[in-house]
Amino acid sequence: MQGLLEIVLSFSVVLILSLLLYFLGNRKKRETEDPFASGEKIPAMRIQYLAPWLFYVILFGVIDVAFLLIALTAGQFTPIILVYMIIVSLVFIILKLK
Amino acid sequence: MEYLLYSIIFSVSAILVAFFLEWFDRKVYARIQHRVGPKITGPHGVLQPIADFIKLLTKEDCLVKGSDTLLLDMGPVLSVAFVLFSLFFIPFGYSEGLLSIPGDLIIIIVLSSFVAVMILLTGYAQKSAYANVGAARWAELFISFEIPFVISLATITVASRSITISEIISWQAHNLPLIVIAPIALVTFIFSSLAKLEKTPFDIPEAETEIAAGWMVELSGRKLAFFRLTKDLEYLLLSALGAVIFLGGPIGPSLPGLELIFGIIWMAIKTIIFALVFSILRGLVARYRIDQAIHLFWHKVIPLTFFQLIIIVILGLFGFI
């Protein structure tokens, strides 16, 4: 087991190494008017994009937090696991009924 | 000072191994398609990924006017740094990685999510419709594959009663490998890892035939080189993580006094097995549409991971594991 110093040192090493490699690359920049890579004559623009699966985004938030908490209980087999699974299953059933 | 030296050697070695794995993946993929694959640069073309990387580094950096240059400079560097840092927690010989702290499995999950966010931001930072669509597809795919990925790792933590990689390994040394106890978690881990790596059938965010190269369509030069390196390092990370949590990592028969060498050999074999599975699956299946992929993850893979978790909890409650 290591301390904070080793963690900071390791991250500094990888960050400096990545930066060094990045600045070794060609720094010459060219800005283009049109998106060049597609090969099509379309104007440069950002598109408005609405996720059609918004309810999945909400589910993602619920389940991701829940399962990180389950992982953090580290297999103590506490009732918290069953409670979370019931909550998540109910969310699934409600969505299915919708 | 000694630790600093180890860190530098480890980082450089990890990058070289990641390049080797890219070559391996390209060779396997080519064989499946009755092609030869890379064969000119180095023996059997093994140096081709390094040559590609150097070539991209030396190329001019083209950008569409109006793109967010700060984000586009930060994204590639931070992505490589996050994945490289995650590899410090993976044990490649001893039962502990170069860094080993309580809860390091959670740190790996968090760091891999940071990389996903960097990809998303890079897609949105470009002023190009293709890149924006690619980023949106990546976001939709991310909310689908991240759940089974986290649940399969949570299942492992529940079974081994630990969120620390070294303890999960030592638990497997005294019990069965977790591939036997949680085989469904293995399947879901492989599915979600393929999506994380954007390999076929989940290469939807960069589908060449539909949206050119998706979120990386406008990237060139060193930015593209770095994102390709990120994907290679992720390939190494996920193969090694799978080897550690399902097959026990460096655990295996060894001779007295040669534990480290045997540990490295076992870890290399197990990592290659996972890399081979990813490559074969990539070569054998066709790409899903985005709605099919979301449906697959939410309606089939996630319920499967639930089922596995319930089995593990019941086995634990009755004292079988």
Short mmCIF file of C-alpha atoms in Angstrom, two decimals, chain A:
data_model
loop_
_atom_site.label_atom_id
_atom_site.label_comp_id
_atom_site.label_asym_id
_atom_site.label_seq_id
_atom_site.Cartn_x
_atom_site.Cartn_y
_atom_site.Cartn_z
CA MET A 1 0.00 0.00 0.00
CA GLN A 2 1.29 3.43 -0.94
CA GLY A 3 0.74 6.90 0.34
CA LEU A 4 -0.41 10.14 -1.19
CA LEU A 5 3.11 11.09 -2.27
CA GLU A 6 3.44 8.07 -4.57
CA ILE A 7 -0.01 8.70 -6.07
CA VAL A 8 0.81 12.35 -6.82
CA LEU A 9 4.24 11.37 -8.15
CA SER A 10 2.81 8.68 -10.44
CA PHE A 11 0.17 10.99 -11.88
CA SER A 12 2.77 13.74 -12.36
CA VAL A 13 5.02 11.30 -14.24
CA VAL A 14 2.27 10.18 -16.63
CA LEU A 15 1.07 13.75 -17.16
CA ILE A 16 4.57 15.10 -17.88
CA LEU A 17 5.32 12.14 -20.14
CA SER A 18 2.08 12.69 -22.08
CA LEU A 19 2.77 16.43 -22.39
CA LEU A 20 6.35 15.78 -23.55
CA LEU A 21 5.16 13.35 -26.21
CA TYR A 22 2.42 15.78 -27.26
CA PHE A 23 4.84 18.69 -27.64
CA LEU A 24 7.27 16.48 -29.56
CA GLY A 25 4.63 16.33 -32.29
CA ASN A 26 4.27 18.80 -35.12
CA ARG A 27 2.97 22.09 -33.65
CA LYS A 28 2.15 23.66 -36.99
CA LYS A 29 -1.56 24.44 -37.05
CA ARG A 30 -3.83 25.20 -39.97
CA GLU A 31 -7.41 26.37 -39.67
CA THR A 32 -9.87 25.53 -42.40
CA GLU A 33 -13.24 27.07 -43.23
CA ASP A 34 -15.01 23.81 -44.09
CA PRO A 35 -14.88 20.45 -42.38
CA PHE A 36 -12.05 18.95 -44.39
CA ALA A 37 -12.07 15.33 -43.36
CA SER A 38 -15.48 14.36 -44.67
CA GLY A 39 -14.67 15.34 -48.25
CA GLU A 40 -18.13 16.81 -48.67
CA LYS A 41 -19.08 20.41 -49.31
CA ILE A 42 -20.95 21.07 -46.09
CA PRO A 43 -20.58 24.17 -43.94
CA ALA A 44 -18.84 24.01 -40.56
CA MET A 45 -21.57 23.97 -37.94
CA ARG A 46 -22.52 22.58 -34.60
CA ILE A 47 -25.75 20.65 -34.54
CA GLN A 48 -28.41 20.68 -31.88
CA TYR A 49 -28.79 17.13 -30.67
CA LEU A 50 -31.51 15.97 -28.34
CA ALA A 51 -30.96 12.52 -26.94
CA PRO A 52 -34.03 10.48 -27.86
CA TRP A 53 -33.35 8.10 -24.98
CA LEU A 54 -33.56 10.66 -22.18
CA PHE A 55 -35.22 8.26 -19.72
CA TYR A 56 -32.19 5.99 -20.08
CA VAL A 57 -30.02 8.93 -19.01
CA ILE A 58 -32.08 9.22 -15.83
CA LEU A 59 -31.86 5.48 -15.25
CA PHE A 60 -28.12 5.69 -15.79
CA GLY A 61 -27.80 8.21 -12.97
CA VAL A 62 -29.89 6.09 -10.58
CA ILE A 63 -28.17 2.78 -11.28
CA ASP A 64 -24.59 4.02 -11.56
CA VAL A 65 -24.71 5.66 -8.15
CA ALA A 66 -26.53 2.68 -6.66
CA PHE A 67 -24.02 0.15 -7.89
CA LEU A 68 -21.04 2.17 -6.84
CA LEU A 69 -22.55 2.15 -3.36
CA ILE A 70 -23.05 -1.61 -3.60
CA ALA A 71 -19.42 -1.98 -4.62
CA LEU A 72 -18.40 0.18 -1.68
CA THR A 73 -20.18 -2.15 0.76
CA ALA A 74 -17.56 -4.64 -0.48
CA GLY A 75 -19.72 -7.72 -0.19
CA GLN A 76 -20.83 -7.36 3.40
CA PHE A 77 -24.18 -8.81 2.23
CA THR A 78 -26.02 -6.04 3.99
CA PRO A 79 -29.74 -5.51 3.27
CA ILE A 80 -28.71 -2.31 1.45
CA ILE A 81 -27.94 -4.43 -1.64
CA LEU A 82 -31.41 -5.97 -1.70
CA VAL A 83 -33.07 -2.58 -1.10
CA TYR A 84 -31.21 -1.04 -4.04
CA MET A 85 -32.03 -3.96 -6.28
CA ILE A 86 -35.72 -3.66 -5.42
CA ILE A 87 -35.64 0.10 -6.17
CA VAL A 88 -33.89 -0.42 -9.51
CA SER A 89 -36.21 -3.30 -10.47
CA LEU A 90 -39.23 -1.08 -9.67
CA VAL A 91 -37.85 1.66 -11.92
CA PHE A 92 -37.48 -0.91 -14.70
CA ILE A 93 -41.03 -2.20 -14.20
CA ILE A 94 -42.47 1.35 -14.21
CA LEU A 95 -40.60 2.13 -17.44
CA LYS A 96 -41.83 -1.10 -18.99
CA LEU A 97 -45.44 -0.27 -18.04
CA LYS A 98 -45.05 3.20 -19.55
#
